[in-house]
PDB file of C-alpha atoms in Angstrom:
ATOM      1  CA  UNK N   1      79.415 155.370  52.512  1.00 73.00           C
ATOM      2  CA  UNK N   2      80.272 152.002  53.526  1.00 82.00           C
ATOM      3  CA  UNK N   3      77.130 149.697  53.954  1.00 90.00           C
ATOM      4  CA  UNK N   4      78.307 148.694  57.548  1.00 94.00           C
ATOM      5  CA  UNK N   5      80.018 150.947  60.052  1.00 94.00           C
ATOM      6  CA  UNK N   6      81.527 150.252  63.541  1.00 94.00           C
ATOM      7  CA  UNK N   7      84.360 152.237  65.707  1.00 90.00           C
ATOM      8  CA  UNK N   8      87.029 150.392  65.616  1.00 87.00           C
ATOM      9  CA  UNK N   9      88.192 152.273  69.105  1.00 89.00           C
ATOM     10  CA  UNK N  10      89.889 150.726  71.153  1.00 94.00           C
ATOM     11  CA  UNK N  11      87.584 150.752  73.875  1.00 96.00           C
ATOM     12  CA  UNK N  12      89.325 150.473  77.172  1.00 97.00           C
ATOM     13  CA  UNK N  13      87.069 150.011  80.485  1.00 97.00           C
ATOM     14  CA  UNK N  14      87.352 148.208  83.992  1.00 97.00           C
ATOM     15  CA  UNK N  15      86.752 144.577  84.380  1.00 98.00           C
ATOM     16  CA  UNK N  16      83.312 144.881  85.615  1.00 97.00           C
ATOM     17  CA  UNK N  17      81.788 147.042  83.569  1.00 98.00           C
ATOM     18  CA  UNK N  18      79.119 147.219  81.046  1.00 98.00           C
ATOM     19  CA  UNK N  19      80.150 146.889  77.635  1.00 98.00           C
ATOM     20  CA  UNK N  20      78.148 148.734  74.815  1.00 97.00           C
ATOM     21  CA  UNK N  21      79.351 147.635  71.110  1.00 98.00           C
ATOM     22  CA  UNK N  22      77.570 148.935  67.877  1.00 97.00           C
ATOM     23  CA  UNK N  23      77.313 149.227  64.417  1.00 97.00           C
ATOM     24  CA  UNK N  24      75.029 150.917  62.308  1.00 97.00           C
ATOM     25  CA  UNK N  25      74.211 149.754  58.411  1.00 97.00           C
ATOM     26  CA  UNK N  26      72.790 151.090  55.192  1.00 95.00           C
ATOM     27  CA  UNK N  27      70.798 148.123  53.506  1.00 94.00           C
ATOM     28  CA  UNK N  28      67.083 147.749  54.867  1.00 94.00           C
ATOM     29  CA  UNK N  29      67.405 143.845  53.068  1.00 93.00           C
ATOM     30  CA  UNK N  30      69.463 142.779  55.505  1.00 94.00           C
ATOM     31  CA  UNK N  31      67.727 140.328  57.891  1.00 93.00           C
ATOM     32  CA  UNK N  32      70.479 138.719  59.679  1.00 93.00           C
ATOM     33  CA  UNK N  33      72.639 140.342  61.895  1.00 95.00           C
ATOM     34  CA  UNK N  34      75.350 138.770  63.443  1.00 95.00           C
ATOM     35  CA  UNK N  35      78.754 139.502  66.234  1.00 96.00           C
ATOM     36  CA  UNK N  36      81.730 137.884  65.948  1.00 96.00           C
ATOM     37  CA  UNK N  37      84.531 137.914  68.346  1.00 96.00           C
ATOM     38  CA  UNK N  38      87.589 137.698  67.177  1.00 94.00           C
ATOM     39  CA  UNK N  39      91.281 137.162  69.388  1.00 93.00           C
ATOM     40  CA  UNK N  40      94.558 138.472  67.994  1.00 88.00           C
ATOM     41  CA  UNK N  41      95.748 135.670  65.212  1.00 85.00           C
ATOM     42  CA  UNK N  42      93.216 133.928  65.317  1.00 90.00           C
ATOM     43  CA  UNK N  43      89.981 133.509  63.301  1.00 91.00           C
ATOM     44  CA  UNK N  44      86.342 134.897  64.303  1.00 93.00           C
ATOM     45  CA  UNK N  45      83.966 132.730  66.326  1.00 92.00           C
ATOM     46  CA  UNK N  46      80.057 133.140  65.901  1.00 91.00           C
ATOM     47  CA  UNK N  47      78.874 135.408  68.984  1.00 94.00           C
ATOM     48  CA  UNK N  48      75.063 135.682  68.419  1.00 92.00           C
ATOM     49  CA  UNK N  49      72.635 135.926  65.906  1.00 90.00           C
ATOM     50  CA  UNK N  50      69.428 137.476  65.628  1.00 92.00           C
ATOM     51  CA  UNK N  51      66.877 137.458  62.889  1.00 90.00           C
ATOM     52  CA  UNK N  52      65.381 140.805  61.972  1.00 88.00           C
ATOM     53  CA  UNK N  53      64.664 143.026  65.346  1.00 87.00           C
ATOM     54  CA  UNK N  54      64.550 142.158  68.487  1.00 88.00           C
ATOM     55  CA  UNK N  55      66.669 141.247  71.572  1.00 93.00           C
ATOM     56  CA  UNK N  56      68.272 138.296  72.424  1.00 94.00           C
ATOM     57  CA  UNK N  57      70.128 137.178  75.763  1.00 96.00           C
ATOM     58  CA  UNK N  58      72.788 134.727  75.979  1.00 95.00           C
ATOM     59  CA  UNK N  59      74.455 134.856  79.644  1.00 96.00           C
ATOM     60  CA  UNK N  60      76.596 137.706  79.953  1.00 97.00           C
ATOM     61  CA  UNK N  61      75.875 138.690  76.020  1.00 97.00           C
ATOM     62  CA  UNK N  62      72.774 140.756  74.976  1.00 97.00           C
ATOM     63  CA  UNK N  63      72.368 141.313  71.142  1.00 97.00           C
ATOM     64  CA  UNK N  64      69.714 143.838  69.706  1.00 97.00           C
ATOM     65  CA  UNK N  65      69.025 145.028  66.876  1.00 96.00           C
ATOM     66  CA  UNK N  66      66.520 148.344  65.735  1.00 95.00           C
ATOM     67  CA  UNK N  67      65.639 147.804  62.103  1.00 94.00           C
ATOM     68  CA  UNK N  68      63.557 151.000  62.196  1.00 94.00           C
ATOM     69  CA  UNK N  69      67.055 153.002  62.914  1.00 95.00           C
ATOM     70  CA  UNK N  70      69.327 150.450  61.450  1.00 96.00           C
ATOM     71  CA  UNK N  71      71.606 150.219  64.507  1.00 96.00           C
ATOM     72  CA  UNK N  72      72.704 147.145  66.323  1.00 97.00           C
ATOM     73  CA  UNK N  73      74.179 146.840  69.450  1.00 97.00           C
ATOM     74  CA  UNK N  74      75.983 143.627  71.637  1.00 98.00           C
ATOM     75  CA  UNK N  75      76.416 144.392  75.507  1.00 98.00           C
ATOM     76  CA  UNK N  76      78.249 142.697  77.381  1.00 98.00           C
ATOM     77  CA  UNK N  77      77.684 142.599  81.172  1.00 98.00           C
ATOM     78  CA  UNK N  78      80.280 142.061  83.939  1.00 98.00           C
ATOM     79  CA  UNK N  79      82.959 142.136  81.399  1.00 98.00           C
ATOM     80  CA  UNK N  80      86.125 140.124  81.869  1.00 98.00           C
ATOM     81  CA  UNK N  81      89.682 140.420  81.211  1.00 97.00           C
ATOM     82  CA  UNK N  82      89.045 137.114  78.660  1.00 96.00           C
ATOM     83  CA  UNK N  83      86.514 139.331  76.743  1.00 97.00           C
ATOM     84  CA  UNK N  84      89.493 141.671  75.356  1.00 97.00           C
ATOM     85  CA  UNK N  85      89.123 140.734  71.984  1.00 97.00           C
ATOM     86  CA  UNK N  86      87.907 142.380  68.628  1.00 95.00           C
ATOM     87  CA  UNK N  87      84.261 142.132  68.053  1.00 97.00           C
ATOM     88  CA  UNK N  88      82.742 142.230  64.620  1.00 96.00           C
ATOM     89  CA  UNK N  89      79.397 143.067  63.423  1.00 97.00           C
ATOM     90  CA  UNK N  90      78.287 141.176  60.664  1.00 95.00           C
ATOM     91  CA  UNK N  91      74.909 141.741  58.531  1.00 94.00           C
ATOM     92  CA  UNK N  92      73.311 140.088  55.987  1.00 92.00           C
ATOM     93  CA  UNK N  93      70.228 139.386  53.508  1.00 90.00           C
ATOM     94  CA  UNK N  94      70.589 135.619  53.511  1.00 82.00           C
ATOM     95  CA  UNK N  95      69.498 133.878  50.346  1.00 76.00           C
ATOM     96  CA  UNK N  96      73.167 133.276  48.952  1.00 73.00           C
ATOM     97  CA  UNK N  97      73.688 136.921  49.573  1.00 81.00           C
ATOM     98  CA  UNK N  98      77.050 137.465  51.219  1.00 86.00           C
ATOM     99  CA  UNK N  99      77.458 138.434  54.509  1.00 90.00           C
ATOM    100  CA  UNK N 100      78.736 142.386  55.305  1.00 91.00           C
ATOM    101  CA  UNK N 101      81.080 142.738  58.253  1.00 92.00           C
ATOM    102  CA  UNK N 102      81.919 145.767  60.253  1.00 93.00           C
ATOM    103  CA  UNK N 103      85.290 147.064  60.755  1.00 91.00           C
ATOM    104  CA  UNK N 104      85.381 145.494  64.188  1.00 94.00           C
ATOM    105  CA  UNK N 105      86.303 147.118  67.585  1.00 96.00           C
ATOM    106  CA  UNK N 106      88.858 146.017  69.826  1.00 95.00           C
ATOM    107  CA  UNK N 107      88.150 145.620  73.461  1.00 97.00           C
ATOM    108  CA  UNK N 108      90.565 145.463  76.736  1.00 97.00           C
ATOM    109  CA  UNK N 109      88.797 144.671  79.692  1.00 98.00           C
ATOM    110  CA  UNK N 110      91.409 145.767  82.540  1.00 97.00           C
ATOM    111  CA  UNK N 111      91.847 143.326  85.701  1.00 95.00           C
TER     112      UNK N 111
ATOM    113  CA  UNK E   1      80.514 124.674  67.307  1.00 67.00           C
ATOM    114  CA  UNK E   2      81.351 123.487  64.265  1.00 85.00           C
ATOM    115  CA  UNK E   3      85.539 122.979  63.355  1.00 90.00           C
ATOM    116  CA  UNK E   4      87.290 124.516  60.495  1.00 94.00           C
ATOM    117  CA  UNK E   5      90.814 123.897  60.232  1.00 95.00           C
ATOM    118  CA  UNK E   6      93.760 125.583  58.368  1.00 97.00           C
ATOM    119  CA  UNK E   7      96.939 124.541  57.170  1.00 97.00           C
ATOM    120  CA  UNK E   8      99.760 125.781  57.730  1.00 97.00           C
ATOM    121  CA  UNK E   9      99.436 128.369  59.829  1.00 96.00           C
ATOM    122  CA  UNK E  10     101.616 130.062  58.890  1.00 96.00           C
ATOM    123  CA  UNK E  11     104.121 130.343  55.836  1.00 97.00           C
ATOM    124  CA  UNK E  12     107.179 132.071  54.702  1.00 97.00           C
ATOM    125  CA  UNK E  13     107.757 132.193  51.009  1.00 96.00           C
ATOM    126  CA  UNK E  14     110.150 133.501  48.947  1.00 96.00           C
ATOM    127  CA  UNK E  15     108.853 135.995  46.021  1.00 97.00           C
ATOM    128  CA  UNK E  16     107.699 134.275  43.026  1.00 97.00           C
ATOM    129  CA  UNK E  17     107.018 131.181  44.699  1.00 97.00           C
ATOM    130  CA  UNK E  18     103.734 129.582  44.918  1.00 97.00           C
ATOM    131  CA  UNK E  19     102.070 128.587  48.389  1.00 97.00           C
ATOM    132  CA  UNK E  20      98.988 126.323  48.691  1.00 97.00           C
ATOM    133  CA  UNK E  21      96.398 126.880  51.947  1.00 97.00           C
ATOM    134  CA  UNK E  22      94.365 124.065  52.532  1.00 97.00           C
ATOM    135  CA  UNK E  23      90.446 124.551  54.493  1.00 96.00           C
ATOM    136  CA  UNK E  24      88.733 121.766  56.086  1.00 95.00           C
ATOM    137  CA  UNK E  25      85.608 121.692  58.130  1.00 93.00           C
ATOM    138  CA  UNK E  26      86.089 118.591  60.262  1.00 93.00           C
ATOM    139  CA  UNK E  27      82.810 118.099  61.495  1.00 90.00           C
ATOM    140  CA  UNK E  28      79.972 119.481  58.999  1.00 89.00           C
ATOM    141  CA  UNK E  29      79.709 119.592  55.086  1.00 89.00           C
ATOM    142  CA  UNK E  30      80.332 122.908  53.920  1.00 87.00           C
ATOM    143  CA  UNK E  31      78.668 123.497  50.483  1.00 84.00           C
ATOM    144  CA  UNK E  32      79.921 126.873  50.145  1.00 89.00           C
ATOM    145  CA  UNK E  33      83.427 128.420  51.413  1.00 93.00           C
ATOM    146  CA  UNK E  34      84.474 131.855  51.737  1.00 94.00           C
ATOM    147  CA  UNK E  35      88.194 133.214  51.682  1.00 96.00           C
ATOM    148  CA  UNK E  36      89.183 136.422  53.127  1.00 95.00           C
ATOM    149  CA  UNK E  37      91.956 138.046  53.609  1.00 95.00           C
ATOM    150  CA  UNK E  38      93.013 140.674  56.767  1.00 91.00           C
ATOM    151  CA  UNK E  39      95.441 142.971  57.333  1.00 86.00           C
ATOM    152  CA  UNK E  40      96.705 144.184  60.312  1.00 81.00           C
ATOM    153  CA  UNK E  41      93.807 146.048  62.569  1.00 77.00           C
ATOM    154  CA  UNK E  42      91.501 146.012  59.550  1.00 81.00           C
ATOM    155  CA  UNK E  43      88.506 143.853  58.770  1.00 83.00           C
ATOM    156  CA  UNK E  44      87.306 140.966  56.787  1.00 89.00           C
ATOM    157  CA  UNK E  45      87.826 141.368  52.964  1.00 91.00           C
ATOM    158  CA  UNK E  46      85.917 138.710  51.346  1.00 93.00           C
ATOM    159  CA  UNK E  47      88.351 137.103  48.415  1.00 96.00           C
ATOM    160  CA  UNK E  48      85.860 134.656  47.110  1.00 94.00           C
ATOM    161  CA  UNK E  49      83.574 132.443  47.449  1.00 92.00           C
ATOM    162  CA  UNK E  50      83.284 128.678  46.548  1.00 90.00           C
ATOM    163  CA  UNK E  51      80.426 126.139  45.928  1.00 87.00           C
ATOM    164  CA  UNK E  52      81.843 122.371  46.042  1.00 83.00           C
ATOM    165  CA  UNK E  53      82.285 121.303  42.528  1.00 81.00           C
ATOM    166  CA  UNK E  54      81.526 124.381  40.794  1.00 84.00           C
ATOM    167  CA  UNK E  55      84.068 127.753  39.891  1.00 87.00           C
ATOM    168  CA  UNK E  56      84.777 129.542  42.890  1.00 92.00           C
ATOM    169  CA  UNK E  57      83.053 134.068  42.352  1.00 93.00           C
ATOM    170  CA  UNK E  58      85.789 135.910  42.665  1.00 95.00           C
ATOM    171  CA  UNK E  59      85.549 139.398  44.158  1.00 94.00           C
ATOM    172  CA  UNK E  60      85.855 142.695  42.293  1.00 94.00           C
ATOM    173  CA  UNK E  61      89.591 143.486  41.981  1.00 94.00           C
ATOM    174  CA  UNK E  62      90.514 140.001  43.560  1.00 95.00           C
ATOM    175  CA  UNK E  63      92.621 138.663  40.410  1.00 94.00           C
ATOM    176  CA  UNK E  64      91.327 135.516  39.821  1.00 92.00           C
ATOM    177  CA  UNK E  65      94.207 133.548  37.910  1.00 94.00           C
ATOM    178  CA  UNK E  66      96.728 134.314  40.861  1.00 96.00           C
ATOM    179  CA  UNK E  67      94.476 133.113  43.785  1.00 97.00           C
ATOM    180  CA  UNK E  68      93.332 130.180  42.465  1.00 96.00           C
ATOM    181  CA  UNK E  69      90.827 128.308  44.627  1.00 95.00           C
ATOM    182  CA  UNK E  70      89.530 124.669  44.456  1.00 91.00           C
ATOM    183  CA  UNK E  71      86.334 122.568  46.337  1.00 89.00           C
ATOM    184  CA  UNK E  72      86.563 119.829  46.113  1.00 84.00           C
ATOM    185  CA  UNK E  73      84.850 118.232  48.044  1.00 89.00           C
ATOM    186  CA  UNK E  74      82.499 119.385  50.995  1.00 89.00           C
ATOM    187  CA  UNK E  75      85.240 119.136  53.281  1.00 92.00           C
ATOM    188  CA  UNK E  76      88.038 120.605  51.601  1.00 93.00           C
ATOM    189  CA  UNK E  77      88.694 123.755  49.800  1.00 94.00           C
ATOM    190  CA  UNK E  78      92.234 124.938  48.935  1.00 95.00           C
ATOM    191  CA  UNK E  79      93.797 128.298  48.305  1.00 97.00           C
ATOM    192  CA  UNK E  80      96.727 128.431  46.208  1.00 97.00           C
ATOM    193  CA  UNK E  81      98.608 132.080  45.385  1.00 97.00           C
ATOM    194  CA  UNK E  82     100.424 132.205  42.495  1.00 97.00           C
ATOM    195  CA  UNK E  83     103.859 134.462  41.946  1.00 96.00           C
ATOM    196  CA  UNK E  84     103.524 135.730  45.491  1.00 96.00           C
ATOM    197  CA  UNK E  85     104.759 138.882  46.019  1.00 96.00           C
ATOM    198  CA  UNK E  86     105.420 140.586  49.266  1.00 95.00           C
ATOM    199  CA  UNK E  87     102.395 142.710  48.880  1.00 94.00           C
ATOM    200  CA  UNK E  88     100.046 139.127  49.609  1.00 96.00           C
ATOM    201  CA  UNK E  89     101.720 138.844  52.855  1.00 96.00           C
ATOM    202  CA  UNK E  90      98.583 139.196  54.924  1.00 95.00           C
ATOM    203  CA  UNK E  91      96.269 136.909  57.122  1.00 95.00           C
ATOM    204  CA  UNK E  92      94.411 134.343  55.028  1.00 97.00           C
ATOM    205  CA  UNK E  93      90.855 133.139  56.806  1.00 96.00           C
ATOM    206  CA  UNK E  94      88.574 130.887  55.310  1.00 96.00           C
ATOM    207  CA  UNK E  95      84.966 129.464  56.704  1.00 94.00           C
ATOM    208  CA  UNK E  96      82.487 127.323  56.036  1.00 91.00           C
ATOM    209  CA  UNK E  97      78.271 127.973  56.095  1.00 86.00           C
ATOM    210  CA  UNK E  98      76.853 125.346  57.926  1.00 74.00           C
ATOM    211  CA  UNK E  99      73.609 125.669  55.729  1.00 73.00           C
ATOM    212  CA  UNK E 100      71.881 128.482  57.570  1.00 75.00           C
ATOM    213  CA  UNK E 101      72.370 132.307  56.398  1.00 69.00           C
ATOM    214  CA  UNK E 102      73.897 133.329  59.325  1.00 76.00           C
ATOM    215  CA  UNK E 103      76.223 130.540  60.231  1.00 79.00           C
ATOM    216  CA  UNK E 104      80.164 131.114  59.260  1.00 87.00           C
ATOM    217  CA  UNK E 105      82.233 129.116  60.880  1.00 91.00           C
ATOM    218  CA  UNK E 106      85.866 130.353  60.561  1.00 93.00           C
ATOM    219  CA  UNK E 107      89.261 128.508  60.384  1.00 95.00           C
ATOM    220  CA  UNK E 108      91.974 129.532  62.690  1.00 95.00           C
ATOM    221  CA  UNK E 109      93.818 131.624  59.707  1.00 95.00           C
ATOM    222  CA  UNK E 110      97.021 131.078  57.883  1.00 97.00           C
ATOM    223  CA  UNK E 111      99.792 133.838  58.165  1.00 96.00           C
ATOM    224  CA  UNK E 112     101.666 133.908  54.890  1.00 97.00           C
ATOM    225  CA  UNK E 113     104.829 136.213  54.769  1.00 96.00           C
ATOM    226  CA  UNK E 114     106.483 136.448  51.385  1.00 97.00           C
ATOM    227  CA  UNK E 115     109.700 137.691  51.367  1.00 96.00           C
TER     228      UNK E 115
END
């Protein structure tokens, strides 16, 4: 079982929509949880972060994360075509421990 | 954000050949580095990881004396594969931490093709 698992789809959906991404994980250390997106050839860029459970809101992004089920998710609202991208889950204990990413799951947000 | 860079972006090498990928974070010290590589549609596979001044920890099954990787200073790490072979054509990414667990902050990637 890998400690970190996402569907990599694709997921396909109408510019407009609600976008519901997820990954669920093994570890209870990990503390940090993070999403990346990620455009073809071209490195990730830092998303969000969040720190142990919770929500947290940045415009059209909304990270949470339920340590209790050990399942995050990233929505995005009013999705765009620019948001086609891959988006990667990332997870870790912190402390010099490395950081765990998901599989990632590739995005197209029709026009 | 915070600016890694890459270069080249991309290579094409001929088999047996060496290639060298410099990483440099342009506007924060990095203390610690991490190489991955990616293939196509797949994720992150973490090569290494580098402290400045100090022997980079190599991953289990990442060969160590033909990925060679230097840091030398906070600012600069380097990747150099040795006796490429067209099975190390893939997409080479490196980042920095900015100090904080959480913060990565990726380079744009080199694309090395080894022919």
């Amino acid at each position: 079982q890998k400690e970190v698992e996402q569907d990599p789809g694709p997921l396909s959906v109408p510019e407009g929509a609600i976008v519901s991404l997820n990954c669920t994980y093994s570890n209870s250390a990990f503390q940090y949880f993070m999403w990346y997106r990620q455009y073809s050839r071209k490195g990730p860029e830092l998303l969000m972060y969040t720190y142990s459970s919770g929500n947290k809101e940045d415009g059209r992004f909304t990270a949470q994360v339920d340590k209790s089920s050990k399942y995050i998710s990233l929505f995005i609202r009013d999705s765009q075509p620019s948001d086609s991208a891959t988006y990667l889950c990332a997870m870790t204990r912190g402390g010099g421990f490395k950081t765990i990413f998901g599989a990632g799951t590739r995005l197209f947000v029709k026009a | 954000g915070a600016v890694v860079s890459q270069h080249p972006s991309w290579v094409i090498c001929k088999s047996g050949t060496s290639v060298k990928i410099e990483c440099r974070s342009l506007d924060f010290q990095a203390t610690t580095m991490f190489w991955y590589r990616q293939f196509p549609k797949q994720s992150l596979m973490l090569m290494a990881t580098s402290n400045e001044g100090s022997k980079a920890t190599y991953e289990q099954g990442v060969e160590k004396d033909k990925f060679l990787i230097n840091h030398a200073s906070l600012t600069l790490s380097t990747l150099t594969v040795t006796s490429a072979h067209p099975e190390d054509s893939s997409f080479y990414i490196c980042s920095g931490n900015g100090g904080s667990a959480y913060e990565q902050y990726f380079g744009p990637g080199t694309r090395l093709t080894v022919t």
